[in-house]
PDB file of C-alpha atoms in Angstrom:
ATOM      1  CA  UNK A   1      -6.343  40.473 -14.807  1.00  0.00           C
ATOM      2  CA  UNK A   2      -3.008  39.291 -16.128  1.00  0.00           C
ATOM      3  CA  UNK A   3      -2.247  35.576 -16.541  1.00  0.00           C
ATOM      4  CA  UNK A   4       1.163  34.176 -15.624  1.00  0.00           C
ATOM      5  CA  UNK A   5       2.821  30.822 -15.129  1.00  0.00           C
ATOM      6  CA  UNK A   6       4.571  29.964 -11.876  1.00  0.00           C
ATOM      7  CA  UNK A   7       6.944  27.101 -11.293  1.00  0.00           C
ATOM      8  CA  UNK A   8       7.400  25.571  -7.867  1.00  0.00           C
ATOM      9  CA  UNK A   9       8.821  22.424  -6.349  1.00  0.00           C
ATOM     10  CA  UNK A  10       6.642  19.959  -4.505  1.00  0.00           C
ATOM     11  CA  UNK A  11       8.578  18.642  -1.489  1.00  0.00           C
ATOM     12  CA  UNK A  12       9.313  14.906  -1.495  1.00  0.00           C
ATOM     13  CA  UNK A  13       6.748  13.011   0.539  1.00  0.00           C
ATOM     14  CA  UNK A  14       4.238  15.880   0.503  1.00  0.00           C
ATOM     15  CA  UNK A  15       0.835  14.832   1.803  1.00  0.00           C
ATOM     16  CA  UNK A  16      -2.747  15.719   0.942  1.00  0.00           C
ATOM     17  CA  UNK A  17      -3.504  19.276   2.053  1.00  0.00           C
ATOM     18  CA  UNK A  18       0.153  20.395   2.266  1.00  0.00           C
ATOM     19  CA  UNK A  19       0.261  24.181   1.825  1.00  0.00           C
ATOM     20  CA  UNK A  20       3.082  25.882  -0.031  1.00  0.00           C
ATOM     21  CA  UNK A  21       3.709  29.607   0.361  1.00  0.00           C
ATOM     22  CA  UNK A  22       5.077  31.737  -2.473  1.00  0.00           C
ATOM     23  CA  UNK A  23       6.058  35.112  -1.080  1.00  0.00           C
ATOM     24  CA  UNK A  24       5.108  38.127  -3.155  1.00  0.00           C
ATOM     25  CA  UNK A  25       3.223  36.102  -5.793  1.00  0.00           C
ATOM     26  CA  UNK A  26      -0.295  36.830  -4.515  1.00  0.00           C
ATOM     27  CA  UNK A  27      -2.706  39.703  -5.077  1.00  0.00           C
ATOM     28  CA  UNK A  28      -1.195  43.133  -5.722  1.00  0.00           C
ATOM     29  CA  UNK A  29      -1.338  45.601  -2.868  1.00  0.00           C
ATOM     30  CA  UNK A  30      -4.487  47.784  -2.682  1.00  0.00           C
ATOM     31  CA  UNK A  31      -4.237  50.873  -4.905  1.00  0.00           C
ATOM     32  CA  UNK A  32      -0.820  49.606  -6.027  1.00  0.00           C
ATOM     33  CA  UNK A  33       0.839  50.828  -2.838  1.00  0.00           C
ATOM     34  CA  UNK A  34       3.053  48.268  -1.107  1.00  0.00           C
ATOM     35  CA  UNK A  35       4.216  44.766  -1.889  1.00  0.00           C
ATOM     36  CA  UNK A  36       2.041  42.034  -3.387  1.00  0.00           C
ATOM     37  CA  UNK A  37       0.674  39.456  -0.998  1.00  0.00           C
ATOM     38  CA  UNK A  38       1.649  35.806  -0.736  1.00  0.00           C
ATOM     39  CA  UNK A  39       0.191  33.011  -2.823  1.00  0.00           C
ATOM     40  CA  UNK A  40      -0.764  29.817  -0.998  1.00  0.00           C
ATOM     41  CA  UNK A  41      -0.963  26.548  -2.929  1.00  0.00           C
ATOM     42  CA  UNK A  42      -2.764  23.604  -1.344  1.00  0.00           C
ATOM     43  CA  UNK A  43      -1.823  20.201  -2.768  1.00  0.00           C
ATOM     44  CA  UNK A  44      -4.346  17.558  -3.768  1.00  0.00           C
ATOM     45  CA  UNK A  45      -2.776  14.118  -4.138  1.00  0.00           C
ATOM     46  CA  UNK A  46      -4.265  11.794  -6.766  1.00  0.00           C
ATOM     47  CA  UNK A  47      -5.108   8.360  -5.397  1.00  0.00           C
ATOM     48  CA  UNK A  48      -3.043   5.442  -6.715  1.00  0.00           C
ATOM     49  CA  UNK A  49      -4.903   2.493  -8.257  1.00  0.00           C
ATOM     50  CA  UNK A  50      -3.729   0.005  -5.595  1.00  0.00           C
ATOM     51  CA  UNK A  51      -1.496   1.740  -3.027  1.00  0.00           C
ATOM     52  CA  UNK A  52      -2.928   3.559  -0.035  1.00  0.00           C
ATOM     53  CA  UNK A  53      -0.860   5.887   2.050  1.00  0.00           C
ATOM     54  CA  UNK A  54      -0.154   5.897   5.769  1.00  0.00           C
ATOM     55  CA  UNK A  55       2.376   8.657   6.354  1.00  0.00           C
ATOM     56  CA  UNK A  56       5.441   7.600   4.368  1.00  0.00           C
ATOM     57  CA  UNK A  57       4.333   3.947   4.227  1.00  0.00           C
ATOM     58  CA  UNK A  58       2.436   2.498   1.289  1.00  0.00           C
ATOM     59  CA  UNK A  59      -0.172  -0.195   1.916  1.00  0.00           C
ATOM     60  CA  UNK A  60      -1.552  -2.655  -0.615  1.00  0.00           C
ATOM     61  CA  UNK A  61      -3.346  -5.988  -0.692  1.00  0.00           C
ATOM     62  CA  UNK A  62      -2.031  -8.928  -2.707  1.00  0.00           C
ATOM     63  CA  UNK A  63      -4.509 -11.661  -3.664  1.00  0.00           C
ATOM     64  CA  UNK A  64      -2.703 -15.018  -4.021  1.00  0.00           C
ATOM     65  CA  UNK A  65      -3.780 -18.580  -4.677  1.00  0.00           C
ATOM     66  CA  UNK A  66      -3.431 -21.218  -1.990  1.00  0.00           C
ATOM     67  CA  UNK A  67      -0.303 -22.791  -3.586  1.00  0.00           C
ATOM     68  CA  UNK A  68       1.532 -19.442  -3.467  1.00  0.00           C
ATOM     69  CA  UNK A  69       0.634 -18.920   0.204  1.00  0.00           C
ATOM     70  CA  UNK A  70       1.540 -22.504   1.139  1.00  0.00           C
ATOM     71  CA  UNK A  71       4.746 -22.840  -0.875  1.00  0.00           C
ATOM     72  CA  UNK A  72       5.903 -19.220  -0.963  1.00  0.00           C
ATOM     73  CA  UNK A  73       6.572 -17.121  -4.032  1.00  0.00           C
ATOM     74  CA  UNK A  74       8.115 -13.890  -5.251  1.00  0.00           C
ATOM     75  CA  UNK A  75       5.839 -11.414  -7.015  1.00  0.00           C
ATOM     76  CA  UNK A  76       7.288  -8.549  -9.060  1.00  0.00           C
ATOM     77  CA  UNK A  77       5.151  -5.507  -9.816  1.00  0.00           C
ATOM     78  CA  UNK A  78       5.795  -2.075 -11.248  1.00  0.00           C
ATOM     79  CA  UNK A  79       6.415   0.429  -8.456  1.00  0.00           C
ATOM     80  CA  UNK A  80       5.708   4.151  -8.279  1.00  0.00           C
ATOM     81  CA  UNK A  81       9.423   5.007  -8.209  1.00  0.00           C
ATOM     82  CA  UNK A  82       9.944   3.385 -11.632  1.00  0.00           C
ATOM     83  CA  UNK A  83      11.884   0.373 -10.321  1.00  0.00           C
ATOM     84  CA  UNK A  84      10.256  -3.035  -9.952  1.00  0.00           C
ATOM     85  CA  UNK A  85       9.002  -3.952  -6.481  1.00  0.00           C
ATOM     86  CA  UNK A  86       9.784  -7.521  -5.435  1.00  0.00           C
ATOM     87  CA  UNK A  87       7.466  -8.973  -2.818  1.00  0.00           C
ATOM     88  CA  UNK A  88       8.820 -12.150  -1.218  1.00  0.00           C
ATOM     89  CA  UNK A  89       5.996 -14.225   0.242  1.00  0.00           C
ATOM     90  CA  UNK A  90       7.368 -16.809   2.706  1.00  0.00           C
ATOM     91  CA  UNK A  91       6.138 -20.388   2.614  1.00  0.00           C
ATOM     92  CA  UNK A  92       3.274 -21.261   4.976  1.00  0.00           C
ATOM     93  CA  UNK A  93       1.918 -17.697   4.896  1.00  0.00           C
ATOM     94  CA  UNK A  94      -1.671 -17.133   5.977  1.00  0.00           C
ATOM     95  CA  UNK A  95      -4.287 -14.905   4.438  1.00  0.00           C
ATOM     96  CA  UNK A  96      -4.435 -11.740   6.550  1.00  0.00           C
ATOM     97  CA  UNK A  97      -0.714 -11.687   7.368  1.00  0.00           C
ATOM     98  CA  UNK A  98       1.463  -8.828   6.185  1.00  0.00           C
ATOM     99  CA  UNK A  99       4.827  -8.726   4.465  1.00  0.00           C
ATOM    100  CA  UNK A 100       6.965  -5.585   4.580  1.00  0.00           C
ATOM    101  CA  UNK A 101       9.271  -4.374   1.853  1.00  0.00           C
ATOM    102  CA  UNK A 102      11.596  -2.067   3.755  1.00  0.00           C
ATOM    103  CA  UNK A 103      12.530   1.410   2.515  1.00  0.00           C
ATOM    104  CA  UNK A 104      10.445   1.274  -0.694  1.00  0.00           C
ATOM    105  CA  UNK A 105       7.661   3.566   0.510  1.00  0.00           C
ATOM    106  CA  UNK A 106       7.538   7.343   0.092  1.00  0.00           C
ATOM    107  CA  UNK A 107      10.321   9.699   1.146  1.00  0.00           C
ATOM    108  CA  UNK A 108       9.924  10.899   4.721  1.00  0.00           C
ATOM    109  CA  UNK A 109       8.856  14.514   4.795  1.00  0.00           C
ATOM    110  CA  UNK A 110      10.822  15.485   7.905  1.00  0.00           C
ATOM    111  CA  UNK A 111      13.775  13.189   8.079  1.00  0.00           C
ATOM    112  CA  UNK A 112      15.954  10.842   6.153  1.00  0.00           C
ATOM    113  CA  UNK A 113      15.047   7.700   4.335  1.00  0.00           C
ATOM    114  CA  UNK A 114      11.829   6.254   3.063  1.00  0.00           C
ATOM    115  CA  UNK A 115       8.841   4.472   4.491  1.00  0.00           C
ATOM    116  CA  UNK A 116       7.998   0.830   3.850  1.00  0.00           C
ATOM    117  CA  UNK A 117       5.566  -0.976   1.579  1.00  0.00           C
ATOM    118  CA  UNK A 118       3.188  -3.049   3.724  1.00  0.00           C
ATOM    119  CA  UNK A 119       1.578  -5.887   1.759  1.00  0.00           C
ATOM    120  CA  UNK A 120      -1.584  -7.559   3.087  1.00  0.00           C
ATOM    121  CA  UNK A 121      -1.736 -11.159   1.874  1.00  0.00           C
ATOM    122  CA  UNK A 122      -5.192 -12.300   0.821  1.00  0.00           C
ATOM    123  CA  UNK A 123      -6.396 -15.679  -0.361  1.00  0.00           C
ATOM    124  CA  UNK A 124      -7.829 -15.377  -3.871  1.00  0.00           C
ATOM    125  CA  UNK A 125     -10.990 -17.425  -4.299  1.00  0.00           C
ATOM    126  CA  UNK A 126     -11.916 -18.130  -7.917  1.00  0.00           C
ATOM    127  CA  UNK A 127     -15.498 -17.344  -8.948  1.00  0.00           C
ATOM    128  CA  UNK A 128     -15.914 -20.730 -10.632  1.00  0.00           C
ATOM    129  CA  UNK A 129     -14.195 -24.069 -10.052  1.00  0.00           C
ATOM    130  CA  UNK A 130     -14.136 -26.729 -12.748  1.00  0.00           C
ATOM    131  CA  UNK A 131     -15.230 -30.312 -12.149  1.00  0.00           C
ATOM    132  CA  UNK A 132     -11.698 -31.772 -12.195  1.00  0.00           C
ATOM    133  CA  UNK A 133     -10.466 -29.113  -9.753  1.00  0.00           C
ATOM    134  CA  UNK A 134     -13.376 -29.906  -7.411  1.00  0.00           C
ATOM    135  CA  UNK A 135     -12.418 -33.596  -7.470  1.00  0.00           C
ATOM    136  CA  UNK A 136      -8.802 -32.727  -6.691  1.00  0.00           C
ATOM    137  CA  UNK A 137      -9.891 -30.508  -3.813  1.00  0.00           C
ATOM    138  CA  UNK A 138     -12.112 -33.263  -2.406  1.00  0.00           C
ATOM    139  CA  UNK A 139      -9.093 -35.562  -2.455  1.00  0.00           C
ATOM    140  CA  UNK A 140      -6.951 -32.945  -0.685  1.00  0.00           C
ATOM    141  CA  UNK A 141      -9.612 -31.823   1.832  1.00  0.00           C
ATOM    142  CA  UNK A 142      -8.316 -34.135   4.557  1.00  0.00           C
ATOM    143  CA  UNK A 143      -4.697 -33.023   4.064  1.00  0.00           C
ATOM    144  CA  UNK A 144      -5.380 -29.289   3.837  1.00  0.00           C
ATOM    145  CA  UNK A 145      -8.080 -28.734   6.445  1.00  0.00           C
ATOM    146  CA  UNK A 146      -7.618 -28.712  10.222  1.00  0.00           C
ATOM    147  CA  UNK A 147      -7.815 -32.125  11.874  1.00  0.00           C
ATOM    148  CA  UNK A 148      -9.637 -30.765  14.932  1.00  0.00           C
ATOM    149  CA  UNK A 149     -11.641 -27.581  14.283  1.00  0.00           C
ATOM    150  CA  UNK A 150     -12.156 -26.689  17.982  1.00  0.00           C
ATOM    151  CA  UNK A 151      -8.435 -27.042  18.731  1.00  0.00           C
ATOM    152  CA  UNK A 152      -7.615 -24.871  15.695  1.00  0.00           C
ATOM    153  CA  UNK A 153     -10.044 -22.176  16.896  1.00  0.00           C
ATOM    154  CA  UNK A 154      -8.412 -22.120  20.353  1.00  0.00           C
ATOM    155  CA  UNK A 155      -4.871 -22.029  18.935  1.00  0.00           C
ATOM    156  CA  UNK A 156      -5.792 -19.192  16.591  1.00  0.00           C
ATOM    157  CA  UNK A 157      -7.369 -17.193  19.449  1.00  0.00           C
ATOM    158  CA  UNK A 158      -4.267 -17.652  21.616  1.00  0.00           C
ATOM    159  CA  UNK A 159      -1.942 -16.512  18.798  1.00  0.00           C
ATOM    160  CA  UNK A 160      -4.150 -13.493  18.105  1.00  0.00           C
ATOM    161  CA  UNK A 161      -4.074 -12.428  21.770  1.00  0.00           C
ATOM    162  CA  UNK A 162      -0.282 -12.688  21.895  1.00  0.00           C
ATOM    163  CA  UNK A 163      -0.225 -10.161  19.093  1.00  0.00           C
TER     164      UNK A 163
END
């Protein structure tokens, strides 16, 4: 059996399991009579360390401290396209909300443009809290926590149902 190298282009935005067909590059015809068959290549996409894929959109979670969620911030990370990705977190964001960075996802396979990067905001909870930080938090507990827990539960439920 003879070894050979083939070059082929992977289409932009190709997904897991995409099959490429290379005409005439497969097995030779039986008894050498006729044209060689086609070669099919099935793509396996390596997972990214922190992006997940949903079509042409990329999804990631972003753990942030309470001050960043409350006051807002801009986070810059290295992106898969080689350019930095700037994530603008608005002030008064809640853990569990999403922020979208438009047109920075993967190229659309059948169409123009790119998908989005969808960022899930998460509250980072440190494993250990020092004594002075605990004292500061005790001082701030009244300002940061809900005044009426039952009312907050009802308001949250109503907002969730509105979608």
